[in-house]
Amino acid sequence: MTLFFIQRSVWALLLWPSLLTVSMPLDCKEEQGSLSGCTSISQEKLLDRVIHHAELIYRVSEESCSLFEEMFLPFPLQLQSSQAGYACITKALPMPSSKSEIQQISDKWLLHSVLMLVQSWIEPLVYLQTTMDRYDHAPDMLLNKTKWVSDKLISLEQGVVVLIKKMLDEGMLATTYSEQGLFQSDVQPEMLESVMRDYTLLSCFKKDAHKMETFLKLLKCRQTDKYNCP
Amino acid sequence: MMKKFREVILLLLLLSFVPHAEGTRYSLPGKPALTRCRSPEKETFTCWWEPGSDGGLPTTYALYYRKENSETVYECPDYHTAGKNSCFFNKNDTSIWVNYNITVVASNALGSTFSDPVDIDVVYIVKPNPPEKVAVTVMEDKGWPFLRVSWEPPHKADTRSGWITLIYELRVKLEGENEWEMHLAGQQKMFNIFSLRSGGRYLVQVRCKPDHGFWSEWSSASHIKVPDYFHRERSVWILITVFFAFIFLIVSWCIHINSHSLKHCILPPVPGPKIRGFDKQLLKNGKSEDIFSALVVSDFPPTSSSNYEDLLVEYLEVYIPEEQELILEESKDLHDGCLKPKGSTFDSDSGRGSCDSHTLLMDKCGEAKDDGRQTDQDGSQTGSEAQRQQAAWEQEALTYAHEDMISPDMSSGRVKTWPSVFSPLPQYSLSPLSQPSSLETAKQHCLSDSLFPPSSLSSYLTQPGQSTKEYVEVHTVNEEDMVLLHPVPVGHSHGKGCLQTHQGEDYSKVNGVDKNNVLLLQREVMEEQVDMCPCENKDANGATESYCTSSAQKSIPCIHTALPVQEEKAVNGYVDTATMFPLPIH
């Protein structure tokens, strides 16, 4: 027993320099591409990346929406779509809707709102992927775009989580993919209905993506210049 | 117990000796080092390491990483995709939000060695793949070629959505040269290269870089050959040649245009003979007789100085109509300009235009028109003058072979002028003998031996010294230009004086001939010379010829104009000199 213990301690003695080096934080150097960079990304950089991410997501979602419109929607229905045949899924979420409300909300709530939005959209987009595969004439570009958006959204979620942790020092868990959301439906809807629903989904997502981008930019504005921002 | 204790001591000894064991073959593996980590599209990345010495024993390598602010240690998910000594992180494992802390561990039988840890920020290690589908074509811009290079971003890089923003750079060089020409293209995927060498072979390469990241590798070189645009340069030379030829033509044309003036400047012409009034055609014809005769003109050589003066002074040509003949009088000065002797100025150079008008003549001659007597005298003076002229012309007329030189009817008024001045002198004068056909017997009582042309009437000439008082009347002029005279009885005219002027007939007595072959006529003196007549009477006795003129009084030399008379105009005893005067013309 003691012998065994002595052996293990000897091994530990041999290895102790390495352990020290592993756990010791290195000096942060902002050199581009240097291998000995900072241990953590700065907050400003992180925020910039998140904003950039959100911008891209919005842009691509806008493109997908217009593509979908051209491909699948007959003209009379385009007029009807705006009449809220289908409500947006995130309508129930407590979102600041007006400028005055946004002015009153704190940074924390801004970030949390963004996270909520992101998290609530991950699943519907996955669902959208599956439904769109069923279409006969769905162009590849549309499918690629929607896939891209869903992937990026997941990445955005991770970024927002990290950002929250950094800014607010709150630890949070990312969503798991196995959750089945609101969209579970076994019944295969009709083509037209499906198209309408998908189109509603896309357009609602487009609006929410724009919201995310706006909140994040507002957050950035508050970081840099507190008094001129709305 | 003792065995185990011995093992422990052995182990401790080994432990102490391990650092000092240099010569042993087996050792711990050397320290590996992470050489680089690269992400081609900001979605995945790969890390490579360099192994250290293996220590003689088979060594394995492992890569462990930790995410930022998390203690969880993960091992590399993929050692094989990227090759030997590499670790590939796929999309799910790559996060742009956090840093990675990566360590490589080399381990063999004896132990493990850890490398220095490295922190990775995925965004900053992006090194894209080289651009793809680099196409180079030759295009023309107004005859000058240029290269158009176009490419596409690497297919993995997601530039379409804006995930990565790439900037491009290309380089060009001639084959065989060492220096590359770099061009920065920004975010565009096309670029034009100008100022190429004609006929050159070029190599083109493109690379790209994200906004934070590394330059990619150069794409594979594209070869292109620029066609020869030598013809273009030649056309410039052709243009230059044509331009200079044009200028040369213009210059030579200008010289040709001005060749005469240039010749005059360089080789001034020799002045030829210039004789006024001389017809150069005669020289060319070559007959010497004609030439010499042409040289002898009426007013060449000038016989009197008055000719020169006439030429110099402006004078008038007076045309006097018949009714004004009496009125017109010459001015006192013969050379006043009113009169113009005939024949002196047939030269075209003479300036007679100023006095050409009739009115002018009238004004000029108006002052002297009153005194008749004076005019008589003057007229006689001029008459003698004219007589001299007349004689001279007669001489010329004889020597002339050509009769048409003399034409009585002159177009100019010159002919008419001065004889009419002398019209108060009712005289007839001989017409020139050069026109025998038109001559008429003019009854003239003036005797003069000089009236006769010396050549033909020499036999009739009396000596100039003689002062015969005989009177001879002209009878006829024969064809040989001889004036036939017959004596006139003296008694007839005695009572009337030396020179009686009948109303119907006018006679003039020739006093003599001066050296210039000019007739000197005796003036008719009315009463005074009555005395002379008895002298003549005495002479008539025949005994002695006494000079009447010399004895009593001097006979005033009568100067009368010898007026040639033409038959047509001699009717009323009034001489119209317009038709009478033959003037030699040149």
XYZ file of C-alpha atoms in Angstrom, chain B residues 138-494:
357
model
C -5.924 39.231 -73.898
C -8.259 42.035 -74.769
C -7.878 45.122 -76.960
C -8.465 48.703 -76.141
C -8.206 50.835 -79.301
C -5.493 48.684 -80.720
C -3.531 48.404 -77.510
C -3.814 45.035 -75.873
C -4.213 44.436 -72.170
C -4.621 41.419 -69.950
C -7.848 40.728 -68.145
C -7.433 38.421 -65.150
C -10.489 36.967 -63.456
C -10.809 34.444 -60.640
C -13.130 33.015 -58.059
C -12.734 32.830 -54.313
C -11.836 29.479 -52.854
C -14.933 27.392 -52.779
C -14.774 26.791 -49.082
C -14.694 30.409 -48.141
C -18.151 31.713 -47.655
C -17.874 35.135 -49.140
C -21.357 35.135 -50.509
C -23.059 35.542 -47.160
C -20.349 37.784 -45.889
C -19.037 35.335 -43.407
C -15.565 36.055 -44.697
C -14.527 39.129 -46.595
C -11.556 38.502 -48.820
C -9.193 40.911 -50.538
C -7.113 39.793 -53.491
C -3.700 40.435 -54.864
C -2.094 39.354 -58.108
C 1.365 39.391 -59.555
C 2.639 39.370 -63.137
C 6.003 38.795 -64.653
C 7.525 38.083 -68.005
C 8.835 34.653 -68.619
C 12.455 34.463 -67.810
C 12.477 37.527 -65.609
C 12.917 37.507 -61.869
C 10.898 40.467 -60.796
C 7.208 40.267 -60.195
C 4.859 43.148 -60.656
C 2.342 43.239 -57.797
C -1.184 44.570 -58.066
C -3.696 44.906 -55.281
C -7.200 44.146 -56.477
C -9.269 44.782 -53.340
C -12.466 42.822 -53.131
C -13.053 42.636 -56.880
C -12.608 39.409 -58.725
C -11.296 40.875 -61.932
C -8.321 42.991 -62.880
C -6.827 44.608 -66.004
C -3.133 44.833 -66.684
C -1.912 47.390 -69.179
C 1.400 48.454 -70.670
C 2.442 45.106 -71.977
C 5.346 44.242 -74.138
C 4.277 43.122 -77.543
C 4.863 39.474 -78.133
C 5.751 38.760 -74.522
C 4.841 35.704 -72.487
C 3.505 36.488 -69.058
C 2.846 34.547 -65.852
C -0.030 35.543 -63.610
C -0.796 34.461 -60.059
C -3.487 35.456 -57.564
C -3.829 35.160 -53.782
C -6.301 36.318 -51.157
C -6.536 37.315 -47.537
C -9.392 37.853 -45.105
C -9.615 41.095 -43.204
C -7.971 39.496 -40.168
C -5.850 36.673 -41.265
C -3.064 35.374 -43.412
C -2.386 35.580 -47.095
C -3.237 32.489 -48.952
C -0.794 30.647 -51.114
C -0.321 31.833 -54.657
C -2.536 30.185 -57.169
C -0.896 28.095 -59.848
C 0.679 30.262 -62.567
C -1.355 31.019 -65.636
C 0.556 31.508 -68.852
C -0.472 33.993 -71.467
C 1.122 35.251 -74.621
C 0.528 38.792 -75.781
C 0.120 39.012 -79.534
C 2.420 41.180 -81.557
C 1.087 44.641 -81.996
C 4.136 45.704 -83.893
C 1.956 46.801 -86.753
C 0.494 49.365 -84.506
C 3.853 50.881 -83.839
C 4.605 50.735 -87.508
C 1.493 52.702 -88.301
C 2.842 55.463 -86.113
C 5.972 55.505 -88.230
C 3.882 55.599 -91.365
C 2.000 58.571 -90.031
C 5.222 60.367 -89.246
C 6.585 59.642 -92.715
C 3.456 60.905 -94.425
C 3.505 64.025 -92.315
C 7.059 64.859 -93.236
C 6.451 64.117 -96.894
C 3.545 66.503 -96.810
C 5.635 69.232 -95.286
C 8.333 68.614 -97.881
C 5.797 68.964 -100.678
C 4.523 72.225 -99.292
C 8.017 73.634 -98.962
C 9.000 72.655 -102.480
C 5.782 74.141 -103.834
C 6.477 77.389 -102.067
C 9.931 77.496 -103.527
C 8.523 76.815 -106.964
C 5.997 79.596 -106.621
C 8.630 82.060 -105.590
C 11.246 80.725 -107.971
C 11.226 83.847 -110.084
C 11.762 86.186 -107.219
C 14.387 83.845 -105.890
C 16.082 83.816 -109.245
C 15.998 87.574 -109.229
C 17.574 87.601 -105.840
C 20.236 85.091 -106.644
C 20.845 85.777 -110.307
C 19.727 89.284 -111.149
C 18.938 89.677 -114.791
C 21.181 91.671 -117.088
C 19.396 94.814 -118.173
C 18.827 94.971 -121.868
C 18.956 98.002 -124.117
C 16.164 100.368 -123.641
C 15.696 102.987 -126.230
C 12.656 105.023 -126.019
C 10.476 104.792 -128.988
C 12.476 102.063 -130.512
C 10.813 99.005 -131.765
C 12.621 95.950 -130.480
C 11.110 93.846 -133.171
C 13.418 95.484 -135.637
C 16.397 94.136 -133.738
C 14.956 90.721 -133.875
C 14.219 90.942 -137.559
C 17.821 91.509 -138.168
C 17.796 93.900 -141.103
C 20.434 96.415 -140.400
C 18.950 98.965 -142.719
C 15.720 98.894 -140.893
C 17.463 99.138 -137.603
C 19.474 102.144 -138.578
C 16.598 103.864 -140.183
C 14.547 103.237 -137.166
C 17.198 104.764 -135.053
C 16.970 107.961 -136.949
C 13.754 109.430 -135.816
C 12.447 112.867 -136.054
C 13.263 113.789 -132.592
C 16.328 111.734 -132.190
C 18.927 112.964 -131.805
C 17.320 115.989 -130.328
C 18.109 118.914 -132.599
C 17.635 121.670 -130.184
C 17.697 122.033 -126.569
C 14.210 123.125 -126.662
C 13.250 119.568 -127.272
C 14.585 118.550 -123.971
C 12.813 121.285 -122.303
C 9.689 120.312 -123.980
C 10.053 116.901 -122.682
C 10.660 118.014 -119.197
C 7.990 120.575 -118.860
C 4.428 119.780 -118.806
C 2.712 121.140 -121.742
C -0.692 121.091 -123.134
C -2.104 119.881 -126.305
C -4.428 122.403 -127.579
C -7.285 121.580 -129.766
C -8.690 124.706 -131.199
C -11.846 124.639 -133.206
C -12.118 126.912 -136.178
C -13.979 129.801 -134.636
C -11.572 130.076 -131.891
C -8.525 130.190 -133.979
C -8.435 133.845 -133.928
C -9.073 134.075 -130.277
C -6.517 131.722 -129.261
C -3.233 133.270 -128.846
C -0.221 131.918 -127.611
C 1.335 133.146 -124.526
C 4.385 135.211 -124.615
C 6.563 132.459 -123.706
C 6.834 129.958 -126.359
C 7.361 127.324 -123.865
C 4.560 128.306 -121.708
C 2.922 125.175 -122.312
C 0.166 126.367 -124.532
C 1.753 125.326 -127.674
C 3.412 122.266 -128.416
C 5.723 121.797 -131.247
C 4.770 119.033 -133.385
C 6.391 115.838 -133.528
C 8.465 116.170 -130.532
C 6.573 113.962 -128.354
C 5.401 110.854 -129.906
C 6.952 109.068 -127.123
C 4.626 107.343 -124.848
C 6.551 108.560 -121.897
C 5.722 112.135 -122.502
C 3.404 113.649 -120.066
C 0.984 115.542 -121.993
C -2.132 114.542 -120.317
C -2.424 117.488 -118.082
C -2.981 119.882 -120.848
C -5.188 117.793 -122.968
C -8.474 119.379 -122.324
C -9.832 122.092 -124.495
C -11.036 124.236 -121.681
C -7.766 124.133 -120.013
C -6.138 125.295 -123.086
C -8.604 128.102 -123.407
C -7.900 129.321 -119.949
C -4.280 129.104 -120.312
C -4.153 130.813 -123.570
C -6.838 133.260 -122.768
C -4.685 135.971 -121.370
C -2.688 136.513 -124.379
C -5.385 136.617 -126.876
C -6.134 140.236 -127.012
C -3.334 141.774 -128.769
C -3.430 140.888 -132.351
C -0.301 142.595 -133.209
C 1.521 140.870 -130.616
C 0.303 137.669 -131.824
C 1.434 138.610 -135.148
C 4.820 139.144 -133.901
C 4.766 136.203 -131.787
C 3.191 134.331 -134.458
C 5.873 135.304 -136.742
C 8.369 134.331 -134.233
C 6.763 131.116 -133.779
C 6.359 131.006 -137.407
C 10.013 131.155 -137.890
C 10.353 128.655 -135.265
C 7.867 126.576 -136.974
C 9.552 127.222 -140.175
C 12.650 125.878 -138.797
C 10.738 122.945 -137.701
C 9.115 122.737 -141.024
C 12.391 122.795 -142.753
C 13.661 120.157 -140.538
C 10.697 118.036 -141.271
C 11.064 118.625 -144.877
C 14.531 117.355 -144.622
C 13.299 114.372 -142.879
C 10.560 113.925 -145.291
C 12.993 113.746 -148.087
C 15.178 111.289 -146.430
C 12.348 109.136 -145.475
C 11.519 106.482 -147.801
C 8.313 105.714 -146.173
C 5.689 108.142 -146.836
C 3.253 106.809 -144.481
C 5.306 108.086 -141.712
C 3.916 111.375 -142.402
C 0.327 111.819 -142.216
C -1.231 115.130 -142.595
C -4.187 114.396 -140.655
C -3.176 113.992 -137.133
C -5.533 112.683 -134.745
C -4.247 114.807 -132.011
C -5.023 118.369 -131.880
C -1.421 119.180 -132.050
C -1.505 119.462 -135.696
C -4.183 121.923 -135.591
C -2.980 124.167 -132.961
C -0.119 126.175 -133.814
C -0.620 126.776 -137.434
C -3.911 128.370 -136.626
C -2.158 130.799 -134.453
C -0.462 132.082 -137.369
C -3.593 132.436 -139.273
C -3.641 136.225 -139.032
C -0.756 135.986 -141.259
C -2.325 135.302 -144.452
C 0.204 133.221 -145.917
C 0.471 130.225 -147.847
C 3.154 127.899 -147.367
C 4.383 125.064 -149.182
C 3.166 121.715 -148.334
C 5.810 119.247 -147.675
C 7.341 117.936 -150.706
C 7.017 114.458 -149.576
C 3.535 114.462 -150.793
C 3.809 115.479 -154.302
C 0.432 114.208 -155.152
C -1.364 116.491 -152.870
C 0.625 119.505 -153.482
C -0.775 122.312 -155.339
C 0.709 125.263 -156.889
C 0.618 127.852 -154.248
C 0.997 131.218 -155.503
C 3.559 132.602 -153.373
C 5.338 135.641 -153.877
C 7.791 135.067 -151.263
C 10.926 134.252 -152.746
C 13.264 132.047 -151.044
C 15.855 129.857 -152.298
C 15.632 127.937 -149.181
C 12.095 127.127 -149.946
C 13.399 124.726 -152.347
C 14.834 121.620 -151.049
C 18.446 121.938 -151.528
C 18.831 118.686 -153.278
C 16.411 119.294 -156.016
C 16.362 122.939 -156.462
C 19.906 123.683 -156.014
C 19.994 125.178 -159.358
C 17.500 127.680 -158.387
C 19.122 128.661 -155.232
C 20.451 132.023 -155.020
C 23.369 132.641 -152.833
C 22.504 133.570 -149.369
C 24.715 136.571 -149.575
C 22.855 137.984 -152.406
C 20.088 140.166 -151.542
C 18.273 139.969 -154.701
C 15.158 141.738 -154.808
C 13.763 139.657 -157.469
C 10.579 137.952 -156.838
C 9.841 134.524 -157.883
C 6.558 132.976 -158.003
C 6.058 129.349 -157.447
C 4.501 127.819 -160.353
C 4.348 124.157 -159.824
C 5.966 121.342 -158.140
C 6.798 118.533 -160.353
C 6.935 114.927 -159.593
C 10.540 115.025 -158.707
C 9.830 117.224 -155.831
C 11.004 120.225 -157.592
C 9.409 123.551 -157.176
C 9.142 125.376 -160.364
C 9.288 129.033 -160.073
C 8.917 131.813 -162.493
C 9.902 135.321 -161.960
C 7.466 137.884 -161.195
C 7.726 141.330 -162.690
C 9.071 143.637 -160.183
C 6.972 146.518 -160.916
C 3.957 144.936 -159.731
C 4.864 144.796 -156.314
C 6.845 147.881 -156.054
